[in-house]
Amino acid sequence: MEKHIAIIDAKQLSDVNPSLRDPVEYRKSGLSLNHIVGCPLDCSYCVRHLFENFDQRTPQALMSDEQAFEQLISHRYFQPHITPIQLFNRATDPMLPEVKPHTHNLLRLLDQAGLTNNVLVITRWRVTLEDCEHFNALRNIKLTILVTYSGINDPKVEPIKSSIAANSLRILFQHAQRYRALLYWRPIIPGLNDSAEHIAQAAELANHSHATVFSGLFYRREIAQYYQSQGIPEPYSSTARRKLLPLAEEQRLLRMYEVHSPGTPIFRKTSCGVAYAHRQPDYNGHFGITELCDTCPTAQYSTCKAAWKRPDEALLNTLCTTLGAEGEPLITDRAIIVRGLDEQRRYFMQHTLGYQVHDADKPHHYDRHGRAEAQRSL
Ligand code: SF4
């Protein structure tokens, strides 16, 4: 019988960082469910630094899978068949031996409820043939497994060998029937894992995936402090709210990837890779941010173009009023601009309308979508 992680008691729960106690959070790629917290993999750039949780190496459960499932589907912003879902992408790895019975259990619960939502599972750990069989047995949800692979071989930055992720991706791709497997090539850090050899290796691995998504490093203040405390050379001289990857670096990487792997599409945005893999329009409405689409295959571009429409103003105004936006929204060819809505409410609106929703106080500039200015310190 599969061993499940014990649920923590009230005393232990009071020790958990307040921002980790609520297991459901609306993030850019959808509603994220995280009722298991703790990870032994020790990636130096882990977002758990942001929750002061990095030292918790043993996964703990905040509640049962059934309770977590109920909280997810009764969340005020959950929409059946529409809201994208992510499992265990904030505070643990979903394929750790002790965590994966919960991952499979939740996938089953979602699937048995007849939901057809996109579900994303992101891992860098071992995936077996038996896991693939579980994934293939699902009938309703649109499942994507994204395998995080960096090619970094400095154990201070990333103690886990990239060969583990590479093997998992090969197995997943080889056996995929009812799900899709993506190469999640990240974090790409200039001077560390962006040599011609690194790029060639990643491009070769891309042949064992349905698509590739690449991104830079999420270099926040808490992560920079950890780098300093461990004596890890800092890749950038400043931190940023968005992921870092200098434009010239991105262009070089795309050119070299194309040389080595002309057949496998590569995307800047997670939702675009997922959309392509399942032959559906991008649920985040990136089509309006035209400069993101230059790597996209023609057929996928047509799929997004056909689905792309300016939001209905009456519906948008109703949403703005209901969600509590300040003033009138502005609709441009690229995005809806609103004021006074936090991320959760903006993402809810974005997924409801299939159109980007930006905050008037945090402007996105052309060719800088989701990308921060970077100063290299190497
Ligand atoms: S057409 Fe643009 S928005 Fe649609 S999947 Fe391709 S890159 Fe993404």
Short mmCIF file of C-alpha atoms in Angstrom, two decimals, residues 13 18-26 31-37 62-64 67-69 71-72 75 86 88-90:
data_model
loop_
_atom_site.label_atom_id
_atom_site.label_comp_id
_atom_site.label_asym_id
_atom_site.label_seq_id
_atom_site.Cartn_x
_atom_site.Cartn_y
_atom_site.Cartn_z
CA LEU A 13 0.52 24.48 11.47
CA PRO A 18 1.41 32.38 6.93
CA SER A 19 1.70 32.71 3.16
CA LEU A 20 1.99 28.91 2.85
CA ARG A 21 -0.98 28.06 5.07
CA ASP A 22 -3.61 28.73 2.41
CA PRO A 23 -3.10 25.87 -0.06
CA VAL A 24 -4.87 27.55 -3.00
CA GLU A 25 -3.41 30.60 -4.72
CA TYR A 26 -4.15 32.18 -8.10
CA LEU A 31 -4.97 28.16 -9.58
CA SER A 32 -2.11 26.55 -7.76
CA LEU A 33 -2.72 23.83 -5.15
CA ASN A 34 -0.01 23.36 -2.54
CA HIS A 35 -1.12 21.49 0.55
CA ILE A 36 2.22 19.68 0.80
CA VAL A 37 5.14 21.80 1.91
CA LEU A 62 -1.37 20.67 5.68
CA MET A 63 -4.57 18.65 5.10
CA SER A 64 -5.85 15.57 3.27
CA GLN A 67 -9.89 18.51 1.69
CA ALA A 68 -7.42 20.21 -0.63
CA PHE A 69 -9.41 19.13 -3.69
CA GLN A 71 -10.83 23.85 -1.38
CA LEU A 72 -9.60 24.05 -4.95
CA HIS A 75 -12.37 28.50 -4.59
CA GLN A 86 -1.07 23.58 -11.14
CA PHE A 88 2.57 21.35 -6.00
CA ASN A 89 4.54 24.06 -7.81
CA ARG A 90 5.29 26.31 -4.85
#
